[in-house]
Amino acid sequence: MSEVDKIRISAASAIERSRERRRPIGTKSVALRRQHLYKKLGRVLIAGGIVLIGAAVFGALIQPLGFTGLLALFILLIGVAVLFGRSPFPEPRQADLPKADLKQLAGRTEIWLEAQRPALPAPARQLVDGIGVQLDLLAPQLQTLDVSSPAAANIRKLVGEDLPELVAGYQRIPAGLRTEAHAGRTPDETLVGGLKMLESEIGNAARSLAAGELDKLATRERYLQLKYQGIDGEDVPAS
């Protein structure tokens, strides 16, 4: 293989890894990143507005800005945009996930998994994509779940601790040993098996919480039927 071919393969591999790092596994991670972007843009607009108001007051009460003043204002606005727009998204660490706000747990776990995904074997990457789908199903239930309830504690343990520790434990194994069998299974096989189990458990948790809401809805419907249809169905006395 020529040096040119090696360079092309290396470049293609780098591009593919970059795409993998940027590709989200769920919608909740995208929503969190978008929320951070909007907050950053809001800070830039507020700071820029304050600068413009200050410049307008200065020009009206003290002296006109002139060309030099307008140039200084333009440079100041650029500085404000750079200062308030440079804050990157705070990437979650593994240690942060068990303590994350329950309402953001699914999205922050998705973001953490997206960063780990390129380093995993292909079958595990496919399972991580599936876990992203299950986390999206779980996220709406976490918005109203009581943080002190046993269900919340179980989900926090499952999503914030067990899942990240499985992936991190695999990554702590040297790359050259991940395909060697240990106790009858390779680390790659153990990772895939664990991810399959966790994907199923997260999906079951989402469906279990949703089933509770469906039961409440059915009970409410029955109550309304008894209250209103029962009244409508009463015999009206003859006049």
Coordinates of N, CA, C and O in Angstrom, one line a residue, residues 146-225:
D146 N -41.8 11.9 41.2 CA -41.4 12.4 42.5 C -39.9 12.0 42.7 O -39.6 10.8 42.7
V147 N -39.0 12.9 42.9 CA -37.6 12.6 43.1 C -37.3 11.8 44.3 O -36.2 11.1 44.4
S148 N -38.2 11.8 45.3 CA -38.0 11.0 46.5 C -38.6 9.6 46.4 O -38.6 8.8 47.4
S149 N -39.3 9.3 45.3 CA -40.0 8.0 45.2 C -39.0 6.9 45.0 O -37.9 7.1 44.4
P150 N -39.3 5.6 45.3 CA -38.5 4.5 45.0 C -38.2 4.3 43.5 O -37.1 3.9 43.1
A151 N -39.2 4.6 42.7 CA -39.0 4.5 41.2 C -37.9 5.4 40.8 O -37.1 5.1 39.9
A152 N -37.9 6.7 41.3 CA -36.9 7.6 40.9 C -35.5 7.1 41.3 O -34.5 7.3 40.6
A153 N -35.4 6.6 42.5 CA -34.1 6.0 43.0 C -33.6 4.9 42.1 O -32.4 4.8 41.8
N154 N -34.6 4.0 41.7 CA -34.2 2.9 40.8 C -33.7 3.4 39.5 O -32.7 2.8 38.9
I155 N -34.4 4.3 38.9 CA -34.0 4.9 37.6 C -32.7 5.6 37.7 O -31.8 5.4 36.8
R156 N -32.5 6.3 38.7 CA -31.2 7.0 38.9 C -30.0 6.0 39.0 O -29.0 6.2 38.5
K157 N -30.3 4.9 39.7 CA -29.3 3.8 39.8 C -29.0 3.2 38.5 O -27.9 2.9 38.1
L158 N -30.1 2.9 37.7 CA -30.0 2.2 36.5 C -29.3 3.1 35.4 O -28.4 2.6 34.7
V159 N -29.8 4.3 35.3 CA -29.4 5.2 34.2 C -28.1 5.9 34.5 O -27.2 6.1 33.7
G160 N -28.0 6.4 35.8 CA -26.9 7.3 36.2 C -25.7 6.5 36.7 O -24.6 7.1 36.8
E161 N -25.9 5.3 37.1 CA -24.8 4.5 37.7 C -24.4 3.3 37.0 O -23.3 3.1 36.5
D162 N -25.4 2.3 36.9 CA -25.1 1.0 36.3 C -24.6 1.2 34.8 O -23.6 0.5 34.4
L163 N -25.4 1.9 34.0 CA -25.0 2.1 32.6 C -23.7 2.7 32.4 O -22.8 2.2 31.7
P164 N -23.4 3.9 33.0 CA -22.1 4.5 32.8 C -20.9 3.6 33.3 O -19.9 3.6 32.7
E165 N -21.1 2.9 34.4 CA -20.1 2.1 35.0 C -19.8 0.9 34.1 O -18.6 0.5 34.0
L166 N -20.8 0.3 33.4 CA -20.5 -0.7 32.5 C -19.6 -0.3 31.4 O -18.6 -0.9 31.0
V167 N -19.9 0.9 30.8 CA -19.2 1.4 29.7 C -17.8 1.8 30.1 O -16.8 1.5 29.4
A168 N -17.7 2.5 31.2 CA -16.4 3.0 31.7 C -15.5 1.8 32.1 O -14.3 1.8 31.9
G169 N -16.1 0.7 32.7 CA -15.4 -0.4 33.1 C -14.7 -1.1 31.9 O -13.6 -1.6 31.9
Y170 N -15.5 -1.2 30.8 CA -15.0 -1.7 29.6 C -13.8 -0.9 29.0 O -12.8 -1.4 28.6
Q171 N -13.9 0.4 29.1 CA -12.9 1.3 28.6 C -11.6 1.2 29.4 O -10.5 1.6 28.9
R172 N -11.7 0.8 30.7 CA -10.5 0.7 31.5 C -9.7 -0.5 31.1 O -8.5 -0.6 31.5
I173 N -10.2 -1.4 30.4 CA -9.5 -2.6 29.9 C -8.6 -2.2 28.8 O -9.1 -1.6 27.8
P174 N -7.3 -2.6 28.8 CA -6.5 -2.3 27.6 C -7.0 -2.8 26.3 O -7.6 -3.9 26.3
A175 N -6.9 -2.0 25.2 CA -7.5 -2.3 24.0 C -7.1 -3.7 23.5 O -7.9 -4.4 22.9
G176 N -5.8 -4.1 23.7 CA -5.3 -5.4 23.2 C -5.9 -6.6 23.9 O -5.8 -7.7 23.4
L177 N -6.6 -6.4 25.1 CA -7.1 -7.5 25.8 C -8.6 -7.6 25.7 O -9.2 -8.5 26.2
R178 N -9.3 -6.7 24.9 CA -10.7 -6.7 24.9 C -11.3 -7.8 24.0 O -12.5 -8.1 24.1
T179 N -10.5 -8.4 23.2 CA -11.0 -9.6 22.4 C -10.5 -10.9 22.9 O -10.7 -11.9 22.3
E180 N -9.8 -10.9 24.1 CA -9.3 -12.1 24.7 C -10.3 -12.6 25.7 O -10.8 -11.9 26.5
A181 N -10.6 -13.9 25.6 CA -11.6 -14.5 26.5 C -11.1 -14.5 28.0 O -9.9 -14.8 28.3
H182 N -12.0 -14.2 28.9 CA -11.8 -14.3 30.3 C -13.0 -14.8 31.0 O -14.1 -14.3 30.8
A183 N -12.9 -15.9 31.7 CA -14.0 -16.6 32.3 C -15.0 -17.0 31.3 O -16.3 -16.9 31.5
G184 N -14.6 -17.4 30.1 CA -15.4 -17.9 29.0 C -16.0 -16.8 28.1 O -16.6 -17.2 27.1
R185 N -15.8 -15.5 28.4 CA -16.3 -14.5 27.5 C -15.2 -13.4 27.3 O -14.5 -13.1 28.2
T186 N -15.2 -12.8 26.2 CA -14.3 -11.6 25.9 C -15.0 -10.4 26.5 O -16.2 -10.3 26.7
P187 N -14.2 -9.3 26.9 CA -14.8 -8.1 27.3 C -15.8 -7.5 26.3 O -16.8 -6.9 26.7
D188 N -15.5 -7.7 25.0 CA -16.5 -7.2 24.0 C -17.8 -7.8 24.2 O -18.9 -7.2 24.1
E189 N -17.8 -9.2 24.4 CA -19.1 -9.9 24.5 C -19.8 -9.5 25.8 O -21.0 -9.4 25.9
T190 N -19.0 -9.3 26.9 CA -19.6 -8.9 28.2 C -20.2 -7.6 28.1 O -21.3 -7.3 28.6
L191 N -19.6 -6.6 27.4 CA -20.1 -5.3 27.2 C -21.4 -5.4 26.4 O -22.4 -4.8 26.8
V192 N -21.5 -6.1 25.3 CA -22.7 -6.2 24.5 C -23.8 -6.9 25.3 O -24.9 -6.4 25.3
G193 N -23.5 -7.9 26.1 CA -24.5 -8.5 26.9 C -25.1 -7.6 27.9 O -26.3 -7.6 28.1
G194 N -24.2 -6.9 28.6 CA -24.7 -5.9 29.6 C -25.5 -4.8 29.0 O -26.5 -4.4 29.5
L195 N -25.1 -4.3 27.8 CA -25.9 -3.2 27.2 C -27.3 -3.7 26.7 O -28.2 -3.0 26.8
K196 N -27.3 -5.0 26.3 CA -28.6 -5.5 25.9 C -29.6 -5.6 27.1 O -30.7 -5.2 27.0
M197 N -29.0 -6.0 28.2 CA -29.8 -6.1 29.4 C -30.3 -4.7 29.9 O -31.4 -4.5 30.2
L198 N -29.4 -3.7 29.9 CA -29.7 -2.4 30.3 C -30.7 -1.7 29.3 O -31.6 -1.0 29.8
E199 N -30.6 -2.0 28.0 CA -31.5 -1.4 27.1 C -32.9 -1.9 27.4 O -33.9 -1.2 27.4
S200 N -33.0 -3.2 27.7 CA -34.3 -3.8 28.0 C -34.9 -3.2 29.3 O -36.1 -2.9 29.4
E201 N -34.0 -3.1 30.3 CA -34.5 -2.6 31.6 C -34.9 -1.1 31.6 O -35.9 -0.7 32.2
I202 N -34.2 -0.3 30.8 CA -34.6 1.1 30.6 C -36.0 1.2 29.9 O -36.9 1.9 30.3
G203 N -36.1 0.3 28.9 CA -37.4 0.3 28.2 C -38.5 -0.1 29.1 O -39.6 0.4 29.0
N204 N -38.3 -1.2 29.9 CA -39.3 -1.6 30.9 C -39.7 -0.5 31.9 O -40.8 -0.4 32.2
A205 N -38.7 0.2 32.3 CA -38.9 1.3 33.3 C -39.8 2.3 32.7 O -40.7 2.8 33.3
A206 N -39.5 2.7 31.4 CA -40.3 3.7 30.7 C -41.8 3.2 30.6 O -42.7 4.0 30.8
R207 N -41.9 2.0 30.2 CA -43.3 1.5 30.0 C -44.0 1.3 31.3 O -45.2 1.5 31.3
S208 N -43.3 0.9 32.3 CA -43.9 0.8 33.6 C -44.5 2.1 34.1 O -45.6 2.2 34.6
L209 N -43.7 3.2 34.0 CA -44.1 4.5 34.4 C -45.3 5.0 33.5 O -46.3 5.6 34.0
A210 N -45.2 4.7 32.2 CA -46.3 5.1 31.3 C -47.6 4.3 31.7 O -48.7 4.9 31.6
A211 N -47.4 3.0 32.1 CA -48.6 2.2 32.4 C -49.3 2.8 33.6 O -50.6 2.8 33.7
G212 N -48.6 3.4 34.6 CA -49.2 4.0 35.7 C -50.0 5.2 35.3 O -51.1 5.4 35.8
E213 N -49.5 6.0 34.4 CA -50.3 7.2 33.9 C -51.5 6.7 33.1 O -52.6 7.3 33.1
L214 N -51.3 5.6 32.3 CA -52.5 5.1 31.6 C -53.6 4.6 32.5 O -54.8 4.8 32.2
D215 N -53.2 4.0 33.6 CA -54.2 3.5 34.6 C -54.9 4.7 35.2 O -56.1 4.7 35.4
K216 N -54.2 5.8 35.5 CA -54.8 7.0 36.1 C -55.8 7.6 35.1 O -56.9 8.0 35.5
L217 N -55.4 7.6 33.8 CA -56.3 8.1 32.8 C -57.5 7.3 32.6 O -58.6 7.8 32.5
A218 N -57.4 6.0 32.7 CA -58.5 5.1 32.6 C -59.5 5.3 33.8 O -60.7 5.3 33.6
T219 N -58.9 5.4 34.9 CA -59.7 5.6 36.2 C -60.4 6.9 36.1 O -61.6 7.0 36.4
R220 N -59.8 8.0 35.6 CA -60.4 9.3 35.4 C -61.6 9.2 34.4 O -62.7 9.8 34.7
E221 N -61.4 8.5 33.3 CA -62.4 8.3 32.3 C -63.6 7.6 32.9 O -64.8 8.0 32.7
R222 N -63.4 6.5 33.7 CA -64.5 5.8 34.4 C -65.2 6.7 35.3 O -66.5 6.6 35.4
Y223 N -64.5 7.5 36.1 CA -65.1 8.4 37.0 C -66.1 9.4 36.3 O -67.2 9.7 36.7
L224 N -65.6 9.9 35.1 CA -66.4 10.9 34.4 C -67.6 10.2 33.8 O -68.7 10.8 33.7
Q225 N -67.5 8.9 33.4 CA -68.6 8.2 32.8 C -69.7 8.0 33.9 O -70.9 8.2 33.7

